[in-house]
Amino acid sequence: MTKDIKPSPLIEVRGLCNRFGRNTVHEHLDLDLYPGEILGVVGGSGTGKSVLLRSIVGLNRPSTGEIRLFGQNLLALSGARRSRLEQRLGVLFQGGALFSSLTVRENVALPLIEHAGLSRADAEALAEVKLALTGLAPHAGDLYPASLSGGMVKRAALARALALDPDVLFLDEPTAGLDPIGAADFDQLLLTLRNALGVAVFMVTHDLDSLWTACDRIAVLSQKRVLVADTPERVSRHDDEWIQAYFNGPRGRAAYAAAGER
């Protein structure tokens, strides 16, 4: 992505409103995701970060507004056309959401069988490639989720999210629960995959290290909308009280300093 001329967005959110009973989570929210960028989405508790992610991937129908994926209005598409469009998205949910009764290899192969129509043998062979992309050892494919460490769960879930060669990856708190070394390794893996595959990334995270290390832009949710969406440096200079406390408090300053040393 050049700094002078931005390409057309892969995802355009315009005037999004999400209401649950009397509770309004989002109102008149606008946001774009561009090809090849890693966008971090942050905000205080209750600002609807995961709700926004679920709305974009089609798991939550907004009250009003428009969501355009690859130039098409997601909410106006028929079931079959919408399903085809959603297959261009890969999602890593909080906790991984792996099927406990399937091996890691079978978890990754499942979308290839159900959506790409591959035979089980071909799907599992391709699943091995996806697992290797995320840095998992060959023997990991034979394991069940209960036998995996936290870092291995994240990588296995990422491999499944990559199964159908998506154009956009959605990550919901991908480094939550990982130790600092595992989280740093995941950040570097994310950068490697973006650079190698050209995939765009929409990442909900509280991890300041991830924001400074991996993100091209950061979108801050506040007051039921996107308060600012810009480079980490520019966002950190915004005069909003929450942003200042978040990015320029002791942890924020430490994360910024650590990113500068890499």
GROMACS .gro file of C-alpha atoms in nm:
model
  262
    1MET     CA    1   0.000   0.000   0.000
    2THR     CA    2   0.154   0.331  -0.108
    3LYS     CA    3   0.143   0.633   0.116
    4ASP     CA    4   0.044   0.871  -0.164
    5ILE     CA    5  -0.245   0.693  -0.336
    6LYS     CA    6  -0.463   0.447  -0.149
    7PRO     CA    7  -0.617   0.158  -0.343
    8SER     CA    8  -0.988   0.089  -0.322
    9PRO     CA    9  -1.087  -0.061   0.014
   10LEU     CA   10  -1.151  -0.435   0.040
   11ILE     CA   11  -1.404  -0.361   0.313
   12GLU     CA   12  -1.616  -0.048   0.352
   13VAL     CA   13  -1.839   0.006   0.654
   14ARG     CA   14  -2.072   0.304   0.630
   15GLY     CA   15  -2.327   0.433   0.879
   16LEU     CA   16  -2.323   0.111   1.080
   17CYS     CA   17  -2.565   0.091   1.372
   18ASN     CA   18  -2.585  -0.207   1.607
   19ARG     CA   19  -2.863  -0.206   1.866
   20PHE     CA   20  -2.953  -0.480   2.112
   21GLY     CA   21  -3.282  -0.390   2.276
   22ARG     CA   22  -3.234  -0.045   2.427
   23ASN     CA   23  -2.857  -0.071   2.413
   24THR     CA   24  -2.691   0.100   2.115
   25VAL     CA   25  -2.338  -0.032   2.063
   26HIS     CA   26  -2.254   0.140   1.733
   27GLU     CA   27  -2.410   0.443   1.569
   28HIS     CA   28  -2.305   0.594   1.234
   29LEU     CA   29  -1.978   0.399   1.237
   30ASP     CA   30  -1.752   0.424   0.930
   31LEU     CA   31  -1.438   0.220   0.865
   32ASP     CA   32  -1.226   0.094   0.572
   33LEU     CA   33  -0.979  -0.191   0.535
   34TYR     CA   34  -0.727  -0.166   0.250
   35PRO     CA   35  -0.546  -0.442   0.057
   36GLY     CA   36  -0.236  -0.577   0.227
   37GLU     CA   37  -0.269  -0.377   0.547
   38ILE     CA   38  -0.285  -0.493   0.907
   39LEU     CA   39  -0.551  -0.290   1.087
   40GLY     CA   40  -0.566  -0.305   1.466
   41VAL     CA   41  -0.903  -0.232   1.629
   42VAL     CA   42  -0.897  -0.113   1.990
   43GLY     CA   43  -1.131   0.048   2.238
   44GLY     CA   44  -1.247   0.036   2.595
   45SER     CA   45  -1.468  -0.236   2.738
   46GLY     CA   46  -1.814  -0.233   2.582
   47THR     CA   47  -1.721  -0.039   2.269
   48GLY     CA   48  -1.823  -0.333   2.049
   49LYS     CA   49  -1.496  -0.445   1.894
   50SER     CA   50  -1.602  -0.809   1.858
   51VAL     CA   51  -1.954  -0.703   1.756
   52LEU     CA   52  -1.803  -0.502   1.471
   53LEU     CA   53  -1.594  -0.799   1.360
   54ARG     CA   54  -1.897  -1.031   1.372
   55SER     CA   55  -2.103  -0.781   1.173
   56ILE     CA   56  -1.845  -0.761   0.895
   57VAL     CA   57  -1.807  -1.138   0.860
   58GLY     CA   58  -2.184  -1.187   0.852
   59LEU     CA   59  -2.243  -1.341   1.196
   60ASN     CA   60  -2.438  -1.041   1.323
   61ARG     CA   61  -2.689  -0.848   1.115
   62PRO     CA   62  -2.664  -0.476   1.191
   63SER     CA   63  -2.970  -0.266   1.269
   64THR     CA   64  -2.886  -0.021   0.990
   65GLY     CA   65  -2.593   0.073   0.771
   66GLU     CA   66  -2.399  -0.080   0.485
   67ILE     CA   67  -2.111  -0.326   0.474
   68ARG     CA   68  -1.939  -0.367   0.137
   69LEU     CA   69  -1.699  -0.656   0.086
   70PHE     CA   70  -1.492  -0.643  -0.232
   71GLY     CA   71  -1.732  -0.385  -0.372
   72GLN     CA   72  -2.050  -0.581  -0.297
   73ASN     CA   73  -2.314  -0.500  -0.038
   74LEU     CA   74  -2.303  -0.798   0.196
   75LEU     CA   75  -2.649  -0.736   0.342
   76ALA     CA   76  -2.817  -0.723   0.000
   77LEU     CA   77  -2.680  -1.052  -0.138
   78SER     CA   78  -2.873  -1.376  -0.171
   79GLY     CA   79  -2.772  -1.667   0.048
   80ALA     CA   80  -2.559  -1.845  -0.213
   81ARG     CA   81  -2.377  -1.531  -0.334
   82ARG     CA   82  -2.320  -1.421   0.023
   83SER     CA   83  -2.175  -1.759   0.113
   84ARG     CA   84  -1.929  -1.742  -0.178
   85LEU     CA   85  -1.822  -1.396  -0.072
   86GLU     CA   86  -1.775  -1.500   0.291
   87GLN     CA   87  -1.543  -1.780   0.180
   88ARG     CA   88  -1.291  -1.509   0.089
   89LEU     CA   89  -1.270  -1.430   0.462
   90GLY     CA   90  -1.077  -1.626   0.722
   91VAL     CA   91  -1.164  -1.593   1.092
   92LEU     CA   92  -0.965  -1.677   1.404
   93PHE     CA   93  -1.202  -1.661   1.699
   94GLN     CA   94  -1.110  -1.600   2.061
   95GLY     CA   95  -0.990  -1.926   2.213
   96GLY     CA   96  -0.937  -2.081   1.870
   97ALA     CA   97  -1.283  -2.246   1.849
   98LEU     CA   98  -1.132  -2.573   1.724
   99PHE     CA   99  -1.356  -2.881   1.713
  100SER     CA  100  -1.247  -3.087   2.011
  101SER     CA  101  -1.345  -3.421   1.853
  102LEU     CA  102  -1.127  -3.365   1.544
  103THR     CA  103  -0.750  -3.372   1.514
  104VAL     CA  104  -0.569  -3.053   1.420
  105ARG     CA  105  -0.530  -3.180   1.063
  106GLU     CA  106  -0.900  -3.264   1.042
  107ASN     CA  107  -0.994  -2.920   1.178
  108VAL     CA  108  -0.796  -2.750   0.900
  109ALA     CA  109  -0.918  -2.992   0.634
  110LEU     CA  110  -1.287  -2.946   0.718
  111PRO     CA  111  -1.349  -2.618   0.529
  112LEU     CA  112  -1.160  -2.760   0.229
  113ILE     CA  113  -1.395  -3.058   0.221
  114GLU     CA  114  -1.716  -2.863   0.286
  115HIS     CA  115  -1.652  -2.551   0.077
  116ALA     CA  116  -1.385  -2.642  -0.179
  117GLY     CA  117  -1.523  -2.991  -0.246
  118LEU     CA  118  -1.188  -3.167  -0.200
  119SER     CA  119  -1.162  -3.532  -0.112
  120ARG     CA  120  -1.057  -3.606   0.244
  121ALA     CA  121  -0.712  -3.721   0.131
  122ASP     CA  122  -0.650  -3.408  -0.077
  123ALA     CA  123  -0.790  -3.181   0.194
  124GLU     CA  124  -0.567  -3.331   0.462
  125ALA     CA  125  -0.262  -3.306   0.236
  126LEU     CA  126  -0.334  -2.936   0.182
  127ALA     CA  127  -0.403  -2.897   0.554
  128GLU     CA  128  -0.044  -3.009   0.619
  129VAL     CA  129   0.077  -2.723   0.402
  130LYS     CA  130  -0.134  -2.470   0.595
  131LEU     CA  131  -0.005  -2.605   0.926
  132ALA     CA  132   0.353  -2.573   0.802
  133LEU     CA  133   0.281  -2.211   0.702
  134THR     CA  134   0.193  -2.130   1.062
  135GLY     CA  135   0.507  -2.294   1.198
  136LEU     CA  136   0.356  -2.605   1.354
  137ALA     CA  137   0.563  -2.923   1.353
  138PRO     CA  138   0.440  -3.209   1.128
  139HIS     CA  139   0.334  -3.426   1.423
  140ALA     CA  140   0.094  -3.154   1.545
  141GLY     CA  141  -0.159  -3.254   1.282
  142ASP     CA  142  -0.224  -3.581   1.467
  143LEU     CA  143  -0.299  -3.411   1.798
  144TYR     CA  144  -0.638  -3.320   1.939
  145PRO     CA  145  -0.700  -2.963   2.062
  146ALA     CA  146  -0.694  -3.071   2.427
  147SER     CA  147  -0.329  -3.174   2.384
  148LEU     CA  148  -0.216  -2.837   2.247
  149SER     CA  149  -0.047  -2.551   2.427
  150GLY     CA  150  -0.203  -2.205   2.402
  151GLY     CA  151   0.038  -2.101   2.129
  152MET     CA  152  -0.026  -2.417   1.930
  153VAL     CA  153  -0.403  -2.360   1.952
  154LYS     CA  154  -0.359  -2.012   1.803
  155ARG     CA  155  -0.143  -2.143   1.519
  156ALA     CA  156  -0.380  -2.432   1.445
  157ALA     CA  157  -0.676  -2.196   1.438
  158LEU     CA  158  -0.481  -1.961   1.212
  159ALA     CA  159  -0.405  -2.251   0.976
  160ARG     CA  160  -0.778  -2.326   0.957
  161ALA     CA  161  -0.851  -1.958   0.890
  162LEU     CA  162  -0.602  -1.975   0.600
  163ALA     CA  163  -0.744  -2.298   0.459
  164LEU     CA  164  -0.942  -2.138   0.174
  165ASP     CA  165  -0.672  -1.881   0.083
  166PRO     CA  166  -0.872  -1.582   0.209
  167ASP     CA  167  -0.819  -1.225   0.097
  168VAL     CA  168  -0.886  -1.097   0.449
  169LEU     CA  169  -0.805  -1.246   0.790
  170PHE     CA  170  -1.012  -1.152   1.094
  171LEU     CA  171  -0.839  -1.209   1.426
  172ASP     CA  172  -1.018  -1.167   1.758
  173GLU     CA  173  -0.763  -1.117   2.039
  174PRO     CA  174  -0.509  -1.355   1.877
  175THR     CA  175  -0.239  -1.311   2.142
  176ALA     CA  176  -0.468  -1.324   2.447
  177GLY     CA  177  -0.344  -1.583   2.695
  178LEU     CA  178  -0.001  -1.620   2.537
  179ASP     CA  179   0.321  -1.555   2.722
  180PRO     CA  180   0.529  -1.258   2.596
  181ILE     CA  181   0.757  -1.478   2.384
  182GLY     CA  182   0.465  -1.664   2.226
  183ALA     CA  183   0.283  -1.336   2.157
  184ALA     CA  184   0.593  -1.183   1.995
  185ASP     CA  185   0.637  -1.494   1.781
  186PHE     CA  186   0.273  -1.467   1.670
  187ASP     CA  187   0.321  -1.101   1.572
  188GLN     CA  188   0.620  -1.192   1.357
  189LEU     CA  189   0.428  -1.482   1.201
  190LEU     CA  190   0.146  -1.243   1.113
  191LEU     CA  191   0.386  -1.005   0.941
  192THR     CA  192   0.549  -1.292   0.751
  193LEU     CA  193   0.213  -1.423   0.628
  194ARG     CA  194   0.100  -1.075   0.522
  195ASN     CA  195   0.420  -1.015   0.331
  196ALA     CA  196   0.424  -1.360   0.170
  197LEU     CA  197   0.055  -1.399   0.089
  198GLY     CA  198  -0.060  -1.038   0.057
  199VAL     CA  199  -0.353  -1.101   0.289
  200ALA     CA  200  -0.515  -0.806   0.465
  201VAL     CA  201  -0.575  -0.837   0.840
  202PHE     CA  202  -0.849  -0.699   1.065
  203MET     CA  203  -0.728  -0.759   1.420
  204VAL     CA  204  -0.917  -0.688   1.741
  205THR     CA  205  -0.656  -0.670   2.015
  206HIS     CA  206  -0.561  -0.515   2.349
  207ASP     CA  207  -0.197  -0.610   2.300
  208LEU     CA  208   0.009  -0.291   2.282
  209ASP     CA  209   0.312  -0.482   2.154
  210SER     CA  210   0.105  -0.618   1.863
  211LEU     CA  211  -0.028  -0.272   1.783
  212TRP     CA  212   0.319  -0.118   1.762
  213THR     CA  213   0.491  -0.416   1.601
  214ALA     CA  214   0.243  -0.542   1.342
  215CYS     CA  215  -0.018  -0.278   1.260
  216ASP     CA  216  -0.008  -0.034   0.970
  217ARG     CA  217  -0.310   0.152   1.107
  218ILE     CA  218  -0.512   0.150   1.429
  219ALA     CA  219  -0.884   0.222   1.456
  220VAL     CA  220  -1.005   0.338   1.797
  221LEU     CA  221  -1.370   0.270   1.886
  222SER     CA  222  -1.522   0.529   2.118
  223GLN     CA  223  -1.855   0.707   2.156
  224LYS     CA  224  -2.021   0.432   1.945
  225ARG     CA  225  -1.811   0.506   1.637
  226VAL     CA  226  -1.455   0.508   1.503
  227LEU     CA  227  -1.297   0.805   1.678
  228VAL     CA  228  -0.975   0.790   1.474
  229ALA     CA  229  -0.813   0.549   1.225
  230ASP     CA  230  -0.454   0.626   1.138
  231THR     CA  231  -0.095   0.512   1.181
  232PRO     CA  232   0.007   0.408   1.534
  233GLU     CA  233   0.222   0.718   1.573
  234ARG     CA  234  -0.058   0.957   1.476
  235VAL     CA  235  -0.318   0.776   1.684
  236SER     CA  236  -0.091   0.790   1.989
  237ARG     CA  237  -0.078   1.169   1.955
  238HIS     CA  238  -0.458   1.211   1.950
  239ASP     CA  239  -0.579   1.432   2.234
  240ASP     CA  240  -0.858   1.196   2.347
  241GLU     CA  241  -0.819   1.114   2.717
  242TRP     CA  242  -0.859   0.737   2.674
  243ILE     CA  243  -0.612   0.724   2.386
  244GLN     CA  244  -0.356   0.920   2.586
  245ALA     CA  245  -0.394   0.690   2.887
  246TYR     CA  246  -0.379   0.378   2.670
  247PHE     CA  247  -0.088   0.461   2.440
  248ASN     CA  248   0.116   0.692   2.659
  249GLY     CA  249   0.081   0.526   2.998
  250PRO     CA  250   0.370   0.316   3.135
  251ARG     CA  251   0.281   0.004   2.936
  252GLY     CA  252   0.219   0.198   2.618
  253ARG     CA  253   0.554   0.373   2.641
  254ALA     CA  254   0.729   0.042   2.709
  255ALA     CA  255   0.565  -0.121   2.408
  256TYR     CA  256   0.662   0.173   2.186
  257ALA     CA  257   1.023   0.158   2.305
  258ALA     CA  258   1.039  -0.218   2.250
  259ALA     CA  259   0.902  -0.184   1.896
  260GLY     CA  260   1.169   0.074   1.818
  261GLU     CA  261   1.441  -0.169   1.921
  262ARG     CA  262   1.327  -0.442   1.679
   0.00000   0.00000   0.00000
